[in-house]
XYZ file of C-alpha atoms in Angstrom:
659
model
C -0.154 0.651 -0.061
C 1.304 3.296 -0.950
C 2.242 6.092 0.777
C 3.025 9.712 -0.222
C 5.036 12.769 1.443
C 5.416 16.493 0.816
C 7.457 18.398 2.613
C 6.778 22.568 2.295
C 7.452 25.247 4.316
C 5.079 28.280 5.829
C 7.062 31.767 6.059
C 5.374 33.871 8.114
C 1.872 34.301 10.045
C -0.207 32.125 8.571
C -4.174 33.255 8.750
C -5.742 29.746 7.072
C -4.810 26.293 5.870
C -7.282 23.893 3.916
C -6.553 20.700 2.130
C -8.660 19.214 -0.898
C -7.798 15.616 -1.289
C -8.906 12.335 -3.611
C -8.289 9.814 -4.053
C -7.591 6.308 -7.060
C -8.928 4.165 -4.262
C -9.962 4.985 -0.913
C -7.036 7.129 1.140
C -6.060 8.530 4.681
C -4.481 12.332 5.412
C -2.270 12.887 7.771
C -0.427 15.827 8.333
C 3.039 16.193 10.553
C 2.727 13.757 11.568
C -1.370 13.776 13.053
C -4.225 11.480 11.195
C -6.176 14.913 9.416
C -10.418 15.026 10.707
C -13.574 17.048 10.549
C -13.755 19.791 13.689
C -17.185 19.487 15.070
C -19.082 21.900 16.406
C -18.132 21.162 20.427
C -14.322 21.012 19.500
C -14.133 17.260 18.597
C -12.432 15.567 16.201
C -14.161 12.391 13.452
C -12.565 10.594 10.823
C -14.035 9.991 8.076
C -13.094 6.622 7.062
C -12.804 4.363 3.135
C -12.514 8.219 1.580
C -13.512 9.704 -1.234
C -16.507 6.438 -1.055
C -17.803 5.100 -3.875
C -18.442 6.777 -7.182
C -17.910 5.194 -11.287
C -14.326 6.126 -11.826
C -15.359 6.786 -15.438
C -17.155 9.824 -15.410
C -16.163 11.213 -11.683
C -14.271 11.052 -8.012
C -14.821 13.667 -5.331
C -12.835 14.977 -3.030
C -13.496 16.003 0.630
C -12.199 19.209 2.111
C -10.432 19.779 5.086
C -9.874 22.622 7.468
C -6.081 22.108 8.254
C -5.619 25.387 10.069
C -4.491 23.658 13.998
C -1.863 21.152 12.100
C -0.091 23.121 10.084
C 2.912 25.136 11.592
C 5.230 28.461 11.035
C 8.357 26.012 9.441
C 8.172 22.754 8.090
C 5.437 20.620 8.116
C 4.894 17.788 6.092
C 1.931 16.434 4.213
C 1.219 12.218 4.439
C -1.426 9.850 2.424
C -2.344 6.476 2.630
C -3.637 5.359 -0.332
C -5.733 1.142 -0.584
C -7.450 -0.777 -3.510
C -11.313 0.708 -2.080
C -13.611 0.768 -4.999
C -10.756 1.520 -7.846
C -8.939 -1.736 -7.503
C -9.073 -4.762 -5.752
C -11.312 -7.755 -5.491
C -14.630 -5.656 -5.760
C -14.112 -3.554 -8.878
C -13.996 -7.506 -10.872
C -11.709 -5.756 -13.361
C -13.445 -2.726 -14.911
C -10.519 -0.339 -14.992
C -8.266 -2.774 -15.663
C -5.251 -2.932 -13.103
C -4.940 0.207 -12.654
C -2.732 2.580 -10.535
C -3.057 3.713 -7.150
C -3.192 7.482 -6.862
C -3.430 10.179 -5.001
C -4.228 14.407 -5.540
C -4.228 17.188 -3.780
C -4.383 20.805 -3.092
C -2.770 22.700 0.474
C -4.038 26.466 0.494
C -2.335 28.498 2.699
C -3.435 32.420 3.042
C -1.349 34.248 5.105
C -2.122 37.403 7.658
C -0.911 39.262 5.270
C -2.957 38.522 2.448
C -0.728 36.210 0.599
C -2.248 32.847 -0.307
C 0.515 30.022 -1.231
C -1.068 26.677 -2.310
C 0.874 23.507 -2.506
C -0.583 20.775 -5.067
C 0.816 17.327 -5.742
C 3.178 16.506 -8.149
C 6.070 14.886 -9.150
C 8.115 16.315 -6.633
C 6.445 14.154 -4.421
C 7.810 11.094 -3.179
C 6.173 8.097 -2.367
C 7.665 4.600 -0.686
C 5.822 1.204 0.270
C 7.399 0.498 3.331
C 4.239 1.105 6.022
C 2.824 -0.979 7.919
C -0.268 -1.978 5.533
C 1.319 -4.332 3.409
C -2.238 -4.929 2.388
C -5.708 -3.824 2.030
C -9.088 -4.576 -0.127
C -12.901 -4.123 0.860
C -13.512 -8.610 0.772
C -10.795 -9.692 0.951
C -9.420 -7.385 4.262
C -6.065 -6.370 5.664
C -2.458 -7.612 6.093
C -0.658 -5.631 9.004
C 2.833 -5.180 9.895
C 3.124 -3.303 13.589
C 6.498 -3.972 13.218
C 6.882 -0.937 10.177
C 4.806 1.585 12.059
C 6.806 4.955 11.358
C 6.350 7.900 12.629
C 6.536 8.951 8.265
C 4.112 11.870 8.222
C 6.507 14.221 10.616
C 8.454 16.539 9.817
C 12.214 15.450 11.597
C 11.171 11.334 9.723
C 14.225 10.778 7.556
C 12.551 9.887 3.633
C 15.872 9.922 2.346
C 15.115 6.634 0.748
C 11.552 7.395 -0.848
C 11.428 7.428 -4.246
C 9.812 10.486 -6.695
C 6.101 10.091 -7.365
C 4.617 9.482 -11.228
C 1.353 11.609 -12.979
C -1.178 9.102 -12.875
C -3.046 9.109 -15.670
C -5.841 6.007 -15.518
C -8.784 8.913 -14.914
C -9.886 11.606 -17.209
C -13.603 12.110 -15.361
C -14.215 15.053 -13.471
C -13.312 15.565 -9.964
C -15.983 17.010 -7.919
C -16.939 18.244 -4.385
C -18.580 15.219 -2.292
C -21.422 16.397 -1.331
C -22.986 12.666 0.516
C -22.952 11.558 3.742
C -18.772 9.937 5.101
C -18.559 7.089 6.269
C -17.084 7.043 10.052
C -17.521 5.230 12.802
C -20.772 5.100 14.551
C -19.236 5.549 18.058
C -23.487 5.238 19.695
C -23.509 1.547 18.224
C -20.352 0.156 19.489
C -20.753 -3.622 20.767
C -18.507 -4.545 23.024
C -18.971 -9.680 22.648
C -21.577 -11.005 24.557
C -19.481 -14.528 24.843
C -15.881 -15.859 24.012
C -15.382 -19.097 23.037
C -11.977 -20.929 23.212
C -11.133 -24.290 21.329
C -9.345 -26.509 19.512
C -9.402 -29.178 17.087
C -10.551 -28.297 13.426
C -8.956 -25.662 10.586
C -10.554 -22.778 12.248
C -13.029 -20.281 10.079
C -13.648 -23.317 7.500
C -17.238 -25.185 6.241
C -15.402 -28.525 8.509
C -17.858 -29.959 10.261
C -16.518 -32.251 12.808
C -16.185 -32.032 16.407
C -14.795 -29.563 18.005
C -12.744 -29.917 21.172
C -14.618 -26.380 23.301
C -11.975 -25.847 25.709
C -13.087 -22.587 28.096
C -15.861 -20.176 27.672
C -16.254 -16.691 28.952
C -19.089 -14.104 29.658
C -18.167 -10.656 28.202
C -14.843 -8.976 28.091
C -12.712 -10.770 29.714
C -9.089 -10.572 28.995
C -8.199 -13.377 27.146
C -5.180 -15.896 27.571
C -4.486 -17.052 23.735
C -2.563 -20.707 23.091
C -0.902 -21.055 19.548
C -2.905 -23.657 18.290
C -6.416 -22.553 20.209
C -9.535 -20.652 18.840
C -11.401 -17.653 20.205
C -14.459 -17.392 18.383
C -16.433 -13.859 19.904
C -20.111 -13.517 19.574
C -20.911 -9.501 19.294
C -24.790 -10.649 19.678
C -25.560 -8.915 16.708
C -24.693 -8.263 13.355
C -22.607 -5.925 12.564
C -20.810 -3.979 9.276
C -17.480 -2.679 10.431
C -14.383 -4.456 11.853
C -12.969 -4.243 15.414
C -10.562 -2.861 17.659
C -8.436 -5.006 19.826
C -6.186 -4.544 22.189
C -3.388 -7.261 23.136
C 0.328 -8.129 24.347
C 2.367 -10.065 22.801
C 6.402 -11.129 21.659
C 7.428 -9.236 18.845
C 6.329 -10.748 15.679
C 3.167 -13.374 17.080
C 1.343 -13.141 13.905
C -3.228 -12.870 15.319
C -5.162 -13.333 12.087
C -9.091 -12.802 12.397
C -11.868 -13.768 9.922
C -15.216 -12.627 10.477
C -18.762 -14.629 9.696
C -22.342 -14.109 10.578
C -22.907 -17.451 11.098
C -21.855 -20.828 13.107
C -21.839 -24.473 11.257
C -23.695 -27.073 12.759
C -21.028 -28.917 14.623
C -21.235 -29.819 17.441
C -18.481 -29.286 20.235
C -16.972 -32.290 22.544
C -15.965 -31.625 26.518
C -18.209 -28.438 25.869
C -17.239 -25.547 28.814
C -20.476 -23.516 30.357
C -22.540 -23.256 27.513
C -20.704 -21.610 25.056
C -21.640 -21.598 21.264
C -20.543 -25.370 20.360
C -19.860 -24.525 16.248
C -16.442 -23.196 14.860
C -17.060 -19.832 11.985
C -18.901 -20.518 8.817
C -18.473 -18.954 5.763
C -18.769 -20.625 3.305
C -21.767 -17.678 2.341
C -18.417 -15.467 1.756
C -18.328 -17.409 -1.600
C -14.420 -15.634 -2.613
C -14.286 -12.758 -0.156
C -11.288 -13.464 1.920
C -12.888 -11.671 5.072
C -9.687 -11.868 7.225
C -7.238 -9.444 9.223
C -3.529 -10.604 9.478
C -2.085 -8.641 11.996
C 1.739 -9.465 12.997
C 2.261 -7.125 16.038
C 5.592 -5.116 17.355
C 5.524 -6.433 20.290
C 5.710 -3.540 23.101
C 5.585 -4.846 26.821
C 1.983 -2.361 27.476
C 0.279 -3.565 24.682
C -0.559 -2.060 20.800
C -3.958 -1.652 19.589
C -5.583 -1.469 15.866
C -8.352 -1.374 13.673
C -7.970 -1.451 10.328
C -7.971 1.461 7.453
C -9.109 0.367 4.381
C -11.935 -2.550 4.412
C -14.699 -3.544 6.302
C -17.014 -6.236 6.839
C -20.679 -7.665 7.952
C -20.099 -9.869 10.584
C -21.720 -11.149 13.923
C -18.939 -13.703 15.341
C -15.058 -13.013 14.837
C -12.622 -15.751 15.607
C -8.623 -15.468 16.441
C -5.942 -17.722 16.296
C -2.280 -16.734 17.065
C 1.017 -18.020 15.937
C 2.121 -17.868 19.850
C 1.011 -17.318 23.115
C -1.202 -13.669 23.273
C -3.465 -11.434 25.866
C -5.785 -10.065 23.960
C -7.084 -7.077 27.089
C -9.750 -5.631 25.061
C -11.607 -6.431 22.010
C -14.797 -4.038 20.587
C -17.055 -4.222 17.522
C -17.284 -1.120 15.977
C -19.810 -0.357 12.933
C -18.773 1.440 10.087
C -20.752 3.233 7.783
C -22.672 6.557 5.904
C -23.107 8.449 8.606
C -27.152 9.399 8.863
C -28.809 10.233 11.659
C -31.881 8.030 12.327
C -35.043 10.820 12.507
C -38.109 8.077 14.045
C -37.240 5.675 16.975
C -40.820 3.133 17.617
C -41.643 1.311 20.045
C -44.743 -1.348 20.490
C -46.087 -3.367 23.214
C -45.290 -6.472 20.561
C -41.898 -7.795 21.973
C -40.816 -9.975 17.754
C -42.089 -6.335 16.253
C -39.909 -4.713 18.317
C -36.764 -6.833 17.771
C -37.926 -6.666 13.684
C -37.502 -3.102 14.126
C -34.097 -3.328 15.672
C -33.648 -5.916 12.314
C -34.773 -3.559 10.459
C -32.930 -0.598 11.593
C -29.357 -2.764 12.133
C -30.163 -4.331 8.027
C -30.573 -1.006 6.288
C -27.458 0.717 8.979
C -25.044 -1.679 7.672
C -26.308 -1.518 4.024
C -25.714 2.348 3.524
C -21.415 2.764 2.896
C -21.133 5.256 0.875
C -24.319 4.011 -1.581
C -26.689 2.046 -0.619
C -25.785 -1.885 -1.250
C -27.299 -5.161 -1.488
C -25.074 -6.516 0.994
C -22.081 -6.351 3.407
C -20.302 -9.464 3.460
C -19.596 -11.983 0.826
C -17.971 -11.107 -2.602
C -21.032 -8.703 -4.158
C -21.847 -5.187 -1.741
C -23.304 -3.669 -5.088
C -25.665 -1.151 -5.258
C -28.511 -3.304 -6.881
C -31.407 -0.970 -7.420
C -33.970 -3.006 -6.938
C -33.888 -3.432 -3.432
C -34.276 0.588 -3.521
C -37.647 0.334 -5.826
C -38.920 -2.082 -2.776
C -37.044 0.153 0.200
C -36.375 3.549 -0.445
C -39.663 5.080 0.593
C -39.875 3.182 4.180
C -36.246 3.884 4.939
C -36.861 7.686 4.593
C -39.169 7.350 7.480
C -36.545 6.056 9.671
C -33.098 7.992 8.535
C -32.341 11.445 7.059
C -31.139 9.480 3.859
C -31.230 12.574 1.395
C -27.682 13.004 0.601
C -27.167 9.588 -0.027
C -29.455 9.134 -1.916
C -28.565 12.510 -3.879
C -25.455 11.940 -4.783
C -26.285 7.464 -5.444
C -28.678 9.149 -8.194
C -25.522 10.891 -9.645
C -23.991 7.616 -9.741
C -26.977 5.574 -11.396
C -26.636 8.413 -14.090
C -22.837 8.303 -15.233
C -23.678 3.957 -15.120
C -26.100 4.817 -18.299
C -25.572 3.689 -21.355
C -24.856 6.044 -24.554
C -28.473 4.078 -25.870
C -29.911 5.079 -22.565
C -29.933 1.912 -20.974
C -30.057 1.985 -16.790
C -27.884 -0.853 -15.334
C -29.394 -3.036 -12.753
C -26.181 -2.459 -10.194
C -24.807 1.485 -10.316
C -21.629 2.468 -9.952
C -22.124 -0.728 -12.344
C -18.801 -2.764 -11.529
C -21.462 -5.990 -12.210
C -22.892 -4.992 -15.994
C -25.697 -6.226 -16.507
C -27.765 -3.562 -19.196
C -31.206 -6.289 -19.209
C -33.805 -3.271 -20.282
C -35.484 -4.509 -17.655
C -38.313 -2.011 -16.077
C -38.423 -3.173 -11.992
C -34.997 -2.834 -11.017
C -34.676 0.507 -12.561
C -37.048 2.131 -11.933
C -35.666 2.786 -8.877
C -33.799 5.560 -10.351
C -37.450 6.875 -10.198
C -39.132 6.132 -7.418
C -35.668 7.390 -5.470
C -35.656 10.513 -6.719
C -39.983 10.804 -6.399
C -39.426 9.565 -2.374
C -36.728 12.950 -1.821
C -39.877 15.122 -3.075
C -41.877 13.311 -0.909
C -40.268 12.720 1.873
C -38.106 15.745 2.293
C -39.027 18.139 0.109
C -36.244 18.292 -2.326
C -36.988 17.725 -6.078
C -33.777 19.199 -6.687
C -32.727 15.192 -8.207
C -36.551 15.414 -10.836
C -34.849 18.817 -11.988
C -31.011 17.161 -12.186
C -32.568 14.170 -13.347
C -35.350 14.683 -15.552
C -33.006 15.116 -18.968
C -31.671 11.098 -17.820
C -35.167 9.505 -16.854
C -36.617 10.739 -20.627
C -34.307 9.620 -22.359
C -35.348 6.059 -20.353
C -38.076 5.729 -21.745
C -37.970 6.791 -24.724
C -35.280 3.968 -24.805
C -37.395 1.346 -23.461
C -40.608 2.296 -25.119
C -38.471 1.598 -28.366
C -36.351 -1.246 -27.409
C -38.864 -3.779 -25.068
C -42.280 -2.318 -25.972
C -44.735 -4.154 -28.766
C -48.387 -3.458 -28.441
C -47.897 -1.702 -25.551
C -46.279 -3.910 -22.935
C -43.452 -3.955 -21.790
C -42.231 -7.767 -22.812
C -38.309 -8.275 -21.632
C -38.036 -8.372 -17.432
C -35.324 -10.487 -16.068
C -36.072 -10.816 -11.722
C -39.256 -11.319 -11.747
C -41.206 -11.092 -8.189
C -37.942 -11.476 -6.039
C -37.389 -13.594 -3.316
C -40.869 -14.829 -3.960
C -41.199 -17.267 -0.893
C -40.499 -20.575 -2.486
C -43.432 -23.734 -1.655
C -39.800 -25.676 -0.113
C -37.508 -24.455 2.621
C -34.635 -25.847 0.907
C -35.541 -24.037 -1.620
C -34.408 -20.471 -3.195
C -36.370 -19.671 -5.841
C -39.840 -21.145 -5.877
C -40.533 -24.145 -8.705
C -44.761 -23.865 -9.039
C -46.002 -21.608 -11.779
C -48.492 -21.257 -10.429
C -46.586 -18.936 -7.703
C -44.961 -16.776 -10.791
C -45.799 -13.841 -12.117
C -45.628 -12.823 -15.703
C -42.865 -10.722 -16.117
C -44.782 -8.834 -18.323
C -46.765 -7.834 -16.043
C -44.269 -6.898 -14.192
C -42.354 -4.499 -16.548
C -45.980 -3.007 -18.187
C -47.422 -2.101 -14.378
C -44.564 -1.110 -13.052
C -43.578 1.025 -16.490
C -46.844 2.934 -16.158
C -46.418 4.271 -12.737
C -43.403 5.289 -14.189
C -45.135 7.199 -17.167
C -47.688 8.966 -14.119
C -44.289 10.208 -12.289
C -43.048 12.051 -15.288
C -46.288 13.488 -15.285
C -45.402 15.373 -12.605
C -41.813 15.223 -12.985
C -42.643 17.509 -15.835
C -44.603 19.717 -14.651
C -41.843 20.372 -11.454
C -39.471 20.699 -14.700
C -41.832 23.419 -16.175
C -41.669 20.345 -19.124
C -45.067 21.063 -20.215
C -45.003 20.069 -23.532
C -44.319 16.726 -22.447
C -47.375 15.560 -20.869
C -49.818 15.244 -23.327
C -47.456 11.744 -24.944
C -47.027 10.109 -21.144
C -50.452 11.178 -20.290
C -51.255 9.427 -24.172
C -49.086 6.404 -23.779
C -50.375 5.504 -20.147
C -53.850 5.960 -21.870
C -52.947 3.066 -24.195
C -50.329 0.783 -22.394
C -54.118 0.793 -20.053
C -56.364 -0.569 -22.511
C -54.016 -3.338 -23.804
C -52.871 -3.854 -20.526
C -56.362 -5.403 -19.700
C -56.822 -6.748 -22.758
C -54.559 -9.418 -22.435
C -54.256 -9.825 -18.714
C -57.600 -9.178 -17.215
C -59.909 -11.661 -16.518
C -63.750 -9.750 -15.882
C -65.400 -12.665 -15.342
C -62.684 -13.485 -12.547
C -61.735 -10.140 -11.453
C -58.081 -12.025 -12.102
C -55.073 -11.278 -13.816
C -52.648 -13.485 -15.427
C -52.841 -16.816 -13.402
C -53.748 -15.002 -10.696
C -50.383 -13.710 -7.825
C -50.852 -11.893 -5.289
C -48.192 -9.856 -7.105
C -50.037 -9.505 -10.203
C -53.199 -8.759 -8.715
C -51.701 -5.999 -5.881
C -49.524 -4.389 -8.553
C -52.472 -3.797 -10.734
C -53.993 -2.062 -8.336
C -52.228 -0.008 -6.805
C -50.806 1.144 -9.363
C -54.064 1.929 -10.894
C -54.581 -0.589 -13.882
C -57.855 -1.682 -12.124
C -60.808 -0.600 -14.521
C -63.284 1.314 -12.476
C -65.456 -0.895 -10.427
C -63.617 -4.044 -11.042
C -61.285 -2.197 -7.523
C -63.744 -4.250 -4.474
C -63.273 -7.625 -6.713
C -59.355 -7.589 -6.948
C -58.712 -6.849 -3.839
C -60.862 -10.343 -2.733
C -58.810 -12.780 -4.879
C -56.124 -11.069 -2.789
C -57.164 -11.525 -0.145
C -58.502 -15.237 -0.352
C -55.449 -16.113 -2.323
C -53.290 -14.929 0.657
C -55.462 -16.994 3.067
C -56.056 -20.186 1.305
C -52.917 -20.968 -0.568
C -50.187 -19.191 1.561
C -52.296 -19.496 5.738
C -52.120 -15.684 5.367
C -48.689 -15.287 5.644
C -46.227 -13.631 3.037
C -47.539 -14.151 -0.483
C -45.337 -12.053 -2.526
C -41.649 -11.585 -3.214
C -39.560 -8.231 -2.846
C -41.641 -5.977 -5.540
C -45.666 -7.162 -4.540
C -44.408 -7.034 -0.410
C -44.146 -2.973 -0.123
C -48.057 -2.911 -1.993
C -49.375 -5.644 -0.377
C -49.396 -4.195 3.322
C -50.215 -1.111 2.314
C -52.799 -2.478 -0.014
C -54.383 -4.346 3.201
C -54.430 -1.124 5.360
C -55.976 0.520 2.222
C -58.014 -1.510 1.489
C -59.454 -2.273 5.522
C -57.756 -5.500 6.329
C -55.852 -3.927 8.610
C -56.247 -7.942 10.238
C -54.494 -9.193 7.691
C -51.590 -6.926 7.749
C -51.002 -7.731 11.450
C -50.957 -10.803 11.100
C -48.264 -11.346 8.261
C -46.360 -8.827 10.353
C -46.611 -10.555 13.790
C -46.431 -14.261 11.985
C -43.827 -16.835 13.863
C -43.995 -19.594 11.475
C -42.375 -19.575 7.393
C -41.735 -17.975 5.679
C -42.351 -14.526 8.282
C -40.052 -11.769 9.777
C -41.244 -13.770 13.140
C -39.862 -16.966 11.884
C -36.377 -15.443 10.922
C -36.684 -13.951 14.526
C -37.049 -17.122 16.067
C -33.771 -18.853 14.477
C -31.731 -15.971 15.934
C -32.064 -13.345 13.141
C -30.506 -9.707 13.845
C -30.711 -8.328 10.753
C -33.641 -9.512 7.629
C -32.154 -12.793 5.849
C -32.224 -11.984 2.382
C -34.284 -15.007 1.902
C -37.039 -16.458 4.092
């Protein structure tokens, strides 16, 4: 991992100093041996992590701004930066940018009391080195850190004579724009200490072995832990979370600690069990190719040494520690890391499981607000899937003040659009998926609408209206036939399968016709565009959208609606509820269609969840709107499969992806 350094002098009384910095990769910034952070109104300093965050590097990167007046002094000074892969390179980039080189760019603006202004900018007069303690840093795979290589390398007195001149990085040709999102930070109020510590031996740790493990001892809480070579310590934080651990340990110089992270335990029994430990080794199969490992080599100090990573993050409840020789771990804390988004609501009921469900929702959403809204925080994915937010954006905004995050992400979506006007199902588009379906790209419109409805902010609608208009026209040309949208990529995703052993349903009666999904949502987006056009003063567009919507509604009902039975398609709950709530049901048939929704949910699903992600938000709201809040409540509070209560009964502390 490269370090960058520039020595400079301040000559005269200084009024202010500000630095503007960015990186190809993620960077940490230092000034005269101190880490640079944001000074809050109360004088405390908070540090931004994994900055400058994630954008589509083919189009733009963001720069961060910091007031460093208190860190710059008259005489000799040094600016320093550490840069790691982040989202620019490494495994998560999936080769999108080839084999890019890491880079750093900055300008320090010094204003003197006498009115002089001096700029210190990056260039080939800077020097660099790979002699720092971070050997390797990767979002999927983790971090390797050798504390024996630590030094005060960003201090003026440091001998940097062995460092080499920097070269110009020409890999990036986009815009460098001011950061407007919500920075990634440690969320101090969410820190977790282990509930239990279990020490075992007998199997290779961190794998998928199902053999018996031998528990040596179990501890409660955060008691100091002496760990021998050949033993494995499993720390249970009691909560699935996103971030990393911070630990303090004592051991001999050269001692190697390995920490692996996971969300679950293997179902292997425990022999010679002490007290009541978890009785399972760490389960990592679901991480797929993500290494999710910290490797730390100790420098060996009598007082102990403290460490937390800076180049990666993990989704975990459990961490598993092994050591090459005897070590004492005196403290270990789970630190929650994510976009610094304020919670704007609280929620409490008299129902224990509903309260736990709300907690699970909070932790699940927190864990997927990290620079962009992501799909998961643990495996080799962690991407900006649009479909998740087409379903969830409106609900999230009741709980979180996340407008800045979403305004920033909408720009990422537009940046990832193809020249033809297709929206990537993943943005930034690290997986190249231009499927020309409707349901996943609809997030571009729904998020902008959410910002307007929930925050009174129409700036996203105004900024992205031309791109939205371009996509609507592209889809009409590319996938519409006889006023029916013909393409769908994902179906009603995560529809509960008829058997818990299945990931997706194999029963055709449970699957909603993709043309129904695409056409109903496209119709809804046309109506959104009518409102957007009024906001943007594009009244000339309105009649075209109104005319097309009317033709789609007529063609849709002619093709899919059975007036005798009041059923859409093969009568799935999703087909009926989307048609009802998105305004496609012919006048006078609304009650009959709703009766089919209720009947299907009661009879075929025994009052349980009867839709996938596209239908569920409309099902719960539709049941409430049409007078069956009792059924919505039953679905909410069920404890048997498939239900949120079933997840809770099986130990979930966040929301599972699958039922």
